[in-house]
Amino acid sequence: MSTLDNMGRARDEQTMLIPLNSSLYAPGKVSSPNKVIVELGTGYFCEKTIPEAKKLIERKVALVNKSMESIENVGTNKKKNLDQITMVMQYKMQQAREQQEHAKK
């Protein structure tokens, strides 16, 4: 969001480094300080005002957070299932050992 705030303070034709990703910047000139180009996803871009871009980012962050929670829940459920299967297998293996020992006598 700080990049968007900085864009709002920029002047027309001001030279600045434009972030292409978290570690790559390219020199560029501001042509419209109140508008930015945002990625919508899968290579689609559009022009938005700074407040609109902030709202889009907030929605994307919320979506990522929701997806993370969902994945965490799936992982927790898978772990519970694994624990139950492990307990059943251990029980059955113990029964099999006891039967083998009983058969040897």
N, CA, C and O atoms as a GROMACS GRO file, in nm:
protein
  420
    1MET      N    1   0.082  -0.119   0.000
    1MET     CA    2   0.000   0.000   0.000
    1MET      C    3   0.087   0.126   0.000
    1MET      O    4   0.044   0.231  -0.048
    2SER      N    5   0.209   0.116   0.054
    2SER     CA    6   0.294   0.234   0.060
    2SER      C    7   0.330   0.282  -0.081
    2SER      O    8   0.345   0.402  -0.104
    3THR      N    9   0.343   0.189  -0.176
    3THR     CA   10   0.372   0.228  -0.314
    3THR      C   11   0.257   0.310  -0.370
    3THR      O   12   0.280   0.409  -0.440
    4LEU      N   13   0.135   0.268  -0.342
    4LEU     CA   14   0.019   0.344  -0.389
    4LEU      C   15   0.013   0.482  -0.325
    4LEU      O   16  -0.022   0.580  -0.390
    5ASP      N   17   0.047   0.489  -0.197
    5ASP     CA   18   0.049   0.619  -0.130
    5ASP      C   19   0.154   0.710  -0.193
    5ASP      O   20   0.130   0.830  -0.211
    6ASN      N   21   0.270   0.653  -0.227
    6ASN     CA   22   0.374   0.732  -0.293
    6ASN      C   23   0.330   0.779  -0.430
    6ASN      O   24   0.362   0.890  -0.472
    7MET      N   25   0.257   0.695  -0.502
    7MET     CA   26   0.207   0.734  -0.634
    7MET      C   27   0.113   0.853  -0.623
    7MET      O   28   0.114   0.941  -0.710
    8GLY      N   29   0.033   0.858  -0.519
    8GLY     CA   30  -0.060   0.970  -0.501
    8GLY      C   31   0.012   1.102  -0.481
    8GLY      O   32  -0.045   1.208  -0.509
    9ARG      N   33   0.136   1.097  -0.434
    9ARG     CA   34   0.214   1.220  -0.411
    9ARG      C   35   0.299   1.258  -0.531
    9ARG      O   36   0.360   1.365  -0.533
   10ALA      N   37   0.303   1.172  -0.631
   10ALA     CA   38   0.389   1.197  -0.748
   10ALA      C   39   0.332   1.309  -0.835
   10ALA      O   40   0.212   1.338  -0.831
   11ARG      N   41   0.420   1.371  -0.914
   11ARG     CA   42   0.380   1.476  -1.008
   11ARG      C   43   0.387   1.420  -1.150
   11ARG      O   44   0.456   1.322  -1.175
   12ASP      N   45   0.315   1.484  -1.242
   12ASP     CA   46   0.322   1.445  -1.383
   12ASP      C   47   0.466   1.450  -1.431
   12ASP      O   48   0.541   1.542  -1.399
   13GLU      N   49   0.503   1.349  -1.510
   13GLU     CA   50   0.634   1.338  -1.572
   13GLU      C   51   0.748   1.320  -1.471
   13GLU      O   52   0.865   1.331  -1.508
   14GLN      N   53   0.717   1.294  -1.346
   14GLN     CA   54   0.821   1.267  -1.245
   14GLN      C   55   0.881   1.130  -1.274
   14GLN      O   56   0.808   1.035  -1.304
   15THR      N   57   1.013   1.119  -1.266
   15THR     CA   58   1.082   0.992  -1.286
   15THR      C   59   1.086   0.919  -1.153
   15THR      O   60   1.118   0.978  -1.049
   16MET      N   61   1.052   0.789  -1.156
   16MET     CA   62   1.058   0.708  -1.034
   16MET      C   63   1.082   0.563  -1.070
   16MET      O   64   1.064   0.523  -1.185
   17LEU      N   65   1.121   0.485  -0.972
   17LEU     CA   66   1.137   0.341  -0.992
   17LEU      C   67   1.002   0.276  -0.970
   17LEU      O   68   0.937   0.297  -0.867
   18ILE      N   69   0.960   0.197  -1.067
   18ILE     CA   70   0.830   0.130  -1.064
   18ILE      C   71   0.852  -0.015  -1.022
   18ILE      O   72   0.928  -0.087  -1.087
   19PRO      N   73   0.785  -0.060  -0.916
   19PRO     CA   74   0.805  -0.200  -0.874
   19PRO      C   75   0.735  -0.297  -0.970
   19PRO      O   76   0.615  -0.286  -0.995
   20LEU      N   77   0.811  -0.390  -1.025
   20LEU     CA   78   0.754  -0.493  -1.112
   20LEU      C   79   0.719  -0.617  -1.031
   20LEU      O   80   0.626  -0.690  -1.065
   21ASN      N   81   0.794  -0.642  -0.925
   21ASN     CA   82   0.763  -0.746  -0.825
   21ASN      C   83   0.834  -0.706  -0.696
   21ASN      O   84   0.881  -0.593  -0.685
   22SER      N   85   0.842  -0.796  -0.600
   22SER     CA   86   0.896  -0.758  -0.470
   22SER      C   87   1.045  -0.725  -0.473
   22SER      O   88   1.095  -0.662  -0.380
   23SER      N   89   1.117  -0.765  -0.578
   23SER     CA   90   1.261  -0.739  -0.581
   23SER      C   91   1.310  -0.677  -0.711
   23SER      O   92   1.431  -0.661  -0.728
   24LEU      N   93   1.221  -0.642  -0.801
   24LEU     CA   94   1.262  -0.588  -0.930
   24LEU      C   95   1.192  -0.457  -0.958
   24LEU      O   96   1.069  -0.450  -0.956
   25TYR      N   97   1.271  -0.353  -0.984
   25TYR     CA   98   1.218  -0.221  -1.014
   25TYR      C   99   1.268  -0.176  -1.149
   25TYR      O  100   1.379  -0.211  -1.190
   26ALA      N  101   1.187  -0.097  -1.220
   26ALA     CA  102   1.227  -0.043  -1.349
   26ALA      C  103   1.204   0.108  -1.347
   26ALA      O  104   1.106   0.154  -1.288
   27PRO      N  105   1.292   0.184  -1.410
   27PRO     CA  106   1.270   0.329  -1.415
   27PRO      C  107   1.151   0.361  -1.505
   27PRO      O  108   1.129   0.297  -1.607
   28GLY      N  109   1.076   0.462  -1.464
   28GLY     CA  110   0.961   0.502  -1.544
   28GLY      C  111   0.921   0.644  -1.512
   28GLY      O  112   0.972   0.704  -1.417
   29LYS      N  113   0.828   0.698  -1.590
   29LYS     CA  114   0.778   0.834  -1.568
   29LYS      C  115   0.629   0.825  -1.536
   29LYS      O  116   0.555   0.745  -1.593
   30VAL      N  117   0.589   0.909  -1.445
   30VAL     CA  118   0.448   0.914  -1.405
   30VAL      C  119   0.373   0.994  -1.510
   30VAL      O  120   0.406   1.110  -1.536
   31SER      N  121   0.273   0.932  -1.571
   31SER     CA  122   0.194   1.004  -1.670
   31SER      C  123   0.062   1.051  -1.611
   31SER      O  124   0.005   1.150  -1.656
   32SER      N  125   0.015   0.982  -1.511
   32SER     CA  126  -0.112   1.016  -1.447
   32SER      C  127  -0.101   0.978  -1.300
   32SER      O  128  -0.126   0.862  -1.265
   33PRO      N  129  -0.066   1.071  -1.213
   33PRO     CA  130  -0.037   1.035  -1.075
   33PRO      C  131  -0.156   0.981  -0.996
   33PRO      O  132  -0.137   0.918  -0.892
   34ASN      N  133  -0.276   1.005  -1.042
   34ASN     CA  134  -0.393   0.958  -0.968
   34ASN      C  135  -0.446   0.824  -1.020
   34ASN      O  136  -0.549   0.776  -0.973
   35LYS      N  137  -0.376   0.764  -1.116
   35LYS     CA  138  -0.419   0.636  -1.171
   35LYS      C  139  -0.302   0.540  -1.176
   35LYS      O  140  -0.187   0.580  -1.197
   36VAL      N  141  -0.333   0.410  -1.157
   36VAL     CA  142  -0.231   0.306  -1.163
   36VAL      C  143  -0.285   0.189  -1.246
   36VAL      O  144  -0.406   0.176  -1.266
   37ILE      N  145  -0.195   0.106  -1.292
   37ILE     CA  146  -0.234  -0.016  -1.363
   37ILE      C  147  -0.217  -0.130  -1.266
   37ILE      O  148  -0.111  -0.147  -1.207
   38VAL      N  149  -0.322  -0.210  -1.249
   38VAL     CA  150  -0.319  -0.321  -1.155
   38VAL      C  151  -0.343  -0.452  -1.229
   38VAL      O  152  -0.413  -0.456  -1.331
   39GLU      N  153  -0.285  -0.558  -1.176
   39GLU     CA  154  -0.307  -0.690  -1.233
   39GLU      C  155  -0.432  -0.749  -1.170
   39GLU      O  156  -0.444  -0.755  -1.048
   40LEU      N  157  -0.524  -0.792  -1.255
   40LEU     CA  158  -0.646  -0.854  -1.207
   40LEU      C  159  -0.627  -1.002  -1.182
   40LEU      O  160  -0.698  -1.062  -1.102
   41GLY      N  161  -0.530  -1.061  -1.251
   41GLY     CA  162  -0.501  -1.203  -1.238
   41GLY      C  163  -0.485  -1.264  -1.375
   41GLY      O  164  -0.539  -1.213  -1.473
   42THR      N  165  -0.411  -1.371  -1.382
   42THR     CA  166  -0.382  -1.447  -1.506
   42THR      C  167  -0.344  -1.357  -1.623
   42THR      O  168  -0.384  -1.381  -1.737
   43GLY      N  169  -0.264  -1.254  -1.594
   43GLY     CA  170  -0.213  -1.170  -1.701
   43GLY      C  171  -0.306  -1.059  -1.748
   43GLY      O  172  -0.275  -0.994  -1.848
   44TYR      N  173  -0.416  -1.036  -1.681
   44TYR     CA  174  -0.508  -0.928  -1.718
   44TYR      C  175  -0.481  -0.807  -1.630
   44TYR      O  176  -0.466  -0.819  -1.508
   45PHE      N  177  -0.475  -0.690  -1.692
   45PHE     CA  178  -0.447  -0.565  -1.622
   45PHE      C  179  -0.556  -0.463  -1.654
   45PHE      O  180  -0.622  -0.472  -1.757
   46CYS      N  181  -0.574  -0.367  -1.563
   46CYS     CA  182  -0.665  -0.256  -1.592
   46CYS      C  183  -0.617  -0.132  -1.517
   46CYS      O  184  -0.537  -0.140  -1.424
   47GLU      N  185  -0.668  -0.019  -1.560
   47GLU     CA  186  -0.633   0.108  -1.498
   47GLU      C  187  -0.736   0.139  -1.390
   47GLU      O  188  -0.856   0.127  -1.412
   48LYS      N  189  -0.687   0.180  -1.272
   48LYS     CA  190  -0.775   0.213  -1.161
   48LYS      C  191  -0.722   0.337  -1.090
   48LYS      O  192  -0.603   0.369  -1.097
   49THR      N  193  -0.812   0.405  -1.021
   49THR     CA  194  -0.768   0.514  -0.936
   49THR      C  195  -0.699   0.452  -0.814
   49THR      O  196  -0.714   0.333  -0.788
   50ILE      N  197  -0.626   0.532  -0.741
   50ILE     CA  198  -0.554   0.479  -0.625
   50ILE      C  199  -0.650   0.422  -0.521
   50ILE      O  200  -0.624   0.313  -0.470
   51PRO      N  201  -0.761   0.490  -0.486
   51PRO     CA  202  -0.854   0.428  -0.390
   51PRO      C  203  -0.914   0.296  -0.442
   51PRO      O  204  -0.932   0.202  -0.364
   52GLU      N  205  -0.944   0.289  -0.572
   52GLU     CA  206  -0.996   0.164  -0.629
   52GLU      C  207  -0.891   0.053  -0.623
   52GLU      O  208  -0.923  -0.062  -0.594
   53ALA      N  209  -0.765   0.090  -0.650
   53ALA     CA  210  -0.656  -0.009  -0.644
   53ALA      C  211  -0.639  -0.061  -0.501
   53ALA      O  212  -0.615  -0.180  -0.481
   54LYS      N  213  -0.650   0.027  -0.402
   54LYS     CA  214  -0.638  -0.015  -0.263
   54LYS      C  215  -0.750  -0.112  -0.226
   54LYS      O  216  -0.727  -0.211  -0.157
   55LYS      N  217  -0.871  -0.083  -0.272
   55LYS     CA  218  -0.984  -0.173  -0.245
   55LYS      C  219  -0.961  -0.310  -0.310
   55LYS      O  220  -0.990  -0.413  -0.249
   56LEU      N  221  -0.908  -0.310  -0.432
   56LEU     CA  222  -0.879  -0.435  -0.500
   56LEU      C  223  -0.775  -0.516  -0.422
   56LEU      O  224  -0.790  -0.637  -0.405
   57ILE      N  225  -0.672  -0.450  -0.376
   57ILE     CA  226  -0.567  -0.518  -0.299
   57ILE      C  227  -0.626  -0.574  -0.171
   57ILE      O  228  -0.595  -0.687  -0.133
   58GLU      N  229  -0.709  -0.497  -0.103
   58GLU     CA  230  -0.772  -0.545   0.020
   58GLU      C  231  -0.857  -0.669  -0.007
   58GLU      O  232  -0.855  -0.763   0.072
   59ARG      N  233  -0.931  -0.670  -0.118
   59ARG     CA  234  -1.013  -0.787  -0.153
   59ARG      C  235  -0.924  -0.908  -0.182
   59ARG      O  236  -0.955  -1.020  -0.140
   60LYS      N  237  -0.814  -0.885  -0.256
   60LYS     CA  238  -0.724  -0.996  -0.287
   60LYS      C  239  -0.659  -1.052  -0.161
   60LYS      O  240  -0.646  -1.174  -0.147
   61VAL      N  241  -0.618  -0.965  -0.069
   61VAL     CA  242  -0.558  -1.010   0.056
   61VAL      C  243  -0.660  -1.090   0.137
   61VAL      O  244  -0.627  -1.194   0.193
   62ALA      N  245  -0.784  -1.042   0.142
   62ALA     CA  246  -0.890  -1.115   0.214
   62ALA      C  247  -0.913  -1.252   0.152
   62ALA      O  248  -0.933  -1.350   0.224
   63LEU      N  249  -0.912  -1.260   0.019
   63LEU     CA  250  -0.931  -1.387  -0.051
   63LEU      C  251  -0.816  -1.484  -0.020
   63LEU      O  252  -0.840  -1.602   0.003
   64VAL      N  253  -0.694  -1.433  -0.020
   64VAL     CA  254  -0.578  -1.518   0.011
   64VAL      C  255  -0.588  -1.568   0.156
   64VAL      O  256  -0.563  -1.685   0.182
   65ASN      N  257  -0.625  -1.479   0.248
   65ASN     CA  258  -0.639  -1.520   0.388
   65ASN      C  259  -0.746  -1.626   0.404
   65ASN      O  260  -0.728  -1.722   0.480
   66LYS      N  261  -0.858  -1.610   0.334
   66LYS     CA  262  -0.966  -1.708   0.341
   66LYS      C  263  -0.919  -1.843   0.285
   66LYS      O  264  -0.951  -1.948   0.341
   67SER      N  265  -0.843  -1.840   0.176
   67SER     CA  266  -0.790  -1.962   0.116
   67SER      C  267  -0.692  -2.030   0.212
   67SER      O  268  -0.691  -2.152   0.224
   68MET      N  269  -0.611  -1.950   0.280
   68MET     CA  270  -0.516  -2.007   0.376
   68MET      C  271  -0.591  -2.076   0.490
   68MET      O  272  -0.552  -2.186   0.532
   69GLU      N  273  -0.696  -2.014   0.540
   69GLU     CA  274  -0.774  -2.075   0.647
   69GLU      C  275  -0.835  -2.207   0.600
   69GLU      O  276  -0.834  -2.306   0.673
   70SER      N  277  -0.887  -2.208   0.479
   70SER     CA  278  -0.947  -2.329   0.424
   70SER      C  279  -0.844  -2.440   0.412
   70SER      O  280  -0.872  -2.555   0.446
   71ILE      N  281  -0.725  -2.407   0.364
   71ILE     CA  282  -0.619  -2.506   0.350
   71ILE      C  283  -0.575  -2.557   0.486
   71ILE      O  284  -0.547  -2.676   0.503
   72GLU      N  285  -0.568  -2.467   0.585
   72GLU     CA  286  -0.532  -2.509   0.720
   72GLU      C  287  -0.634  -2.608   0.775
   72GLU      O  288  -0.598  -2.706   0.839
   73ASN      N  289  -0.763  -2.581   0.749
   73ASN     CA  290  -0.868  -2.672   0.795
   73ASN      C  291  -0.857  -2.809   0.729
   73ASN      O  292  -0.872  -2.912   0.794
   74VAL      N  293  -0.830  -2.809   0.599
   74VAL     CA  294  -0.813  -2.935   0.528
   74VAL      C  295  -0.695  -3.011   0.586
   74VAL      O  296  -0.703  -3.132   0.609
   75GLY      N  297  -0.584  -2.941   0.610
   75GLY     CA  298  -0.466  -3.005   0.668
   75GLY      C  299  -0.494  -3.063   0.806
   75GLY      O  300  -0.449  -3.173   0.838
   76THR      N  301  -0.568  -2.989   0.888
   76THR     CA  302  -0.603  -3.036   1.022
   76THR      C  303  -0.689  -3.162   1.014
   76THR      O  304  -0.667  -3.258   1.088
   77ASN      N  305  -0.787  -3.161   0.924
   77ASN     CA  306  -0.873  -3.279   0.907
   77ASN      C  307  -0.795  -3.399   0.856
   77ASN      O  308  -0.818  -3.511   0.901
   78LYS      N  309  -0.704  -3.377   0.763
   78LYS     CA  310  -0.621  -3.486   0.712
   78LYS      C  311  -0.534  -3.544   0.824
   78LYS      O  312  -0.518  -3.666   0.833
   79LYS      N  313  -0.480  -3.458   0.910
   79LYS     CA  314  -0.398  -3.503   1.022
   79LYS      C  315  -0.481  -3.587   1.118
   79LYS      O  316  -0.434  -3.690   1.168
   80LYS      N  317  -0.604  -3.545   1.146
   80LYS     CA  318  -0.692  -3.622   1.234
   80LYS      C  319  -0.721  -3.760   1.174
   80LYS      O  320  -0.717  -3.861   1.244
   81ASN      N  321  -0.750  -3.762   1.044
   81ASN     CA  322  -0.774  -3.890   0.977
   81ASN      C  323  -0.652  -3.981   0.984
   81ASN      O  324  -0.665  -4.101   1.009
   82LEU      N  325  -0.535  -3.924   0.962
   82LEU     CA  326  -0.411  -4.002   0.968
   82LEU      C  327  -0.391  -4.058   1.109
   82LEU      O  328  -0.354  -4.174   1.125
   83ASP      N  329  -0.415  -3.976   1.209
   83ASP     CA  330  -0.400  -4.023   1.348
   83ASP      C  331  -0.495  -4.138   1.378
   83ASP      O  332  -0.457  -4.236   1.443
   84GLN      N  333  -0.620  -4.127   1.330
   84GLN     CA  334  -0.717  -4.235   1.353
   84GLN      C  335  -0.674  -4.364   1.282
   84GLN      O  336  -0.682  -4.472   1.339
   85ILE      N  337  -0.629  -4.352   1.159
   85ILE     CA  338  -0.585  -4.470   1.083
   85ILE      C  339  -0.465  -4.533   1.152
   85ILE      O  340  -0.456  -4.656   1.162
   86THR      N  341  -0.372  -4.451   1.200
   86THR     CA  342  -0.255  -4.502   1.270
   86THR      C  343  -0.295  -4.578   1.395
   86THR      O  344  -0.241  -4.685   1.424
   87MET      N  345  -0.390  -4.523   1.471
   87MET     CA  346  -0.435  -4.590   1.592
   87MET      C  347  -0.499  -4.725   1.560
   87MET      O  348  -0.472  -4.824   1.629
   88VAL      N  349  -0.583  -4.731   1.457
   88VAL     CA  350  -0.647  -4.857   1.418
   88VAL      C  351  -0.542  -4.958   1.374
   88VAL      O  352  -0.550  -5.075   1.411
   89MET      N  353  -0.444  -4.913   1.294
   89MET     CA  354  -0.340  -5.005   1.247
   89MET      C  355  -0.258  -5.058   1.364
   89MET      O  356  -0.226  -5.177   1.368
   90GLN      N  357  -0.224  -4.972   1.459
   90GLN     CA  358  -0.149  -5.016   1.576
   90GLN      C  359  -0.229  -5.118   1.656
   90GLN      O  360  -0.175  -5.217   1.704
   91TYR      N  361  -0.357  -5.093   1.673
   91TYR     CA  362  -0.444  -5.185   1.746
   91TYR      C  363  -0.448  -5.321   1.676
   91TYR      O  364  -0.436  -5.426   1.741
   92LYS      N  365  -0.466  -5.319   1.544
   92LYS     CA  366  -0.472  -5.445   1.469
   92LYS      C  367  -0.338  -5.518   1.470
   92LYS      O  368  -0.335  -5.641   1.478
   93MET      N  369  -0.229  -5.444   1.464
   93MET     CA  370  -0.097  -5.508   1.470
   93MET      C  371  -0.076  -5.570   1.608
   93MET      O  372  -0.020  -5.680   1.617
   94GLN      N  373  -0.119  -5.504   1.714
   94GLN     CA  374  -0.108  -5.559   1.848
   94GLN      C  375  -0.192  -5.687   1.860
   94GLN      O  376  -0.147  -5.785   1.920
   95GLN      N  377  -0.313  -5.686   1.804
   95GLN     CA  378  -0.398  -5.805   1.806
   95GLN      C  379  -0.331  -5.920   1.731
   95GLN      O  380  -0.334  -6.034   1.776
   96ALA      N  381  -0.272  -5.889   1.617
   96ALA     CA  382  -0.205  -5.993   1.536
   96ALA      C  383  -0.088  -6.052   1.614
   96ALA      O  384  -0.068  -6.174   1.612
   97ARG      N  385  -0.010  -5.969   1.682
   97ARG     CA  386   0.102  -6.019   1.763
   97ARG      C  387   0.053  -6.110   1.875
   97ARG      O  388   0.111  -6.215   1.901
   98GLU      N  389  -0.054  -6.066   1.940
   98GLU     CA  390  -0.110  -6.146   2.050
   98GLU      C  391  -0.160  -6.281   1.998
   98GLU      O  392  -0.142  -6.383   2.065
   99GLN      N  393  -0.222  -6.282   1.880
   99GLN     CA  394  -0.271  -6.409   1.822
   99GLN      C  395  -0.153  -6.499   1.788
   99GLN      O  396  -0.160  -6.620   1.809
  100GLN      N  397  -0.045  -6.442   1.735
  100GLN     CA  398   0.073  -6.521   1.701
  100GLN      C  399   0.135  -6.581   1.826
  100GLN      O  400   0.175  -6.697   1.827
  101GLU      N  401   0.144  -6.500   1.931
  101GLU     CA  402   0.201  -6.549   2.056
  101GLU      C  403   0.111  -6.657   2.117
  101GLU      O  404   0.162  -6.755   2.172
  102HIS      N  405  -0.018  -6.640   2.108
  102HIS     CA  406  -0.113  -6.738   2.162
  102HIS      C  407  -0.107  -6.869   2.082
  102HIS      O  408  -0.121  -6.978   2.138
  103ALA      N  409  -0.085  -6.858   1.949
  103ALA     CA  410  -0.078  -6.975   1.863
  103ALA      C  411   0.052  -7.054   1.890
  103ALA      O  412   0.053  -7.176   1.872
  104LYS      N  413   0.159  -6.988   1.932
  104LYS     CA  414   0.286  -7.054   1.959
  104LYS      C  415   0.278  -7.140   2.086
  104LYS      O  416   0.352  -7.237   2.100
  105LYS      N  417   0.191  -7.105   2.175
  105LYS     CA  418   0.180  -7.178   2.302
  105LYS      C  419   0.111  -7.306   2.288
  105LYS      O  420   0.094  -7.379   2.385
   0.00000   0.00000   0.00000
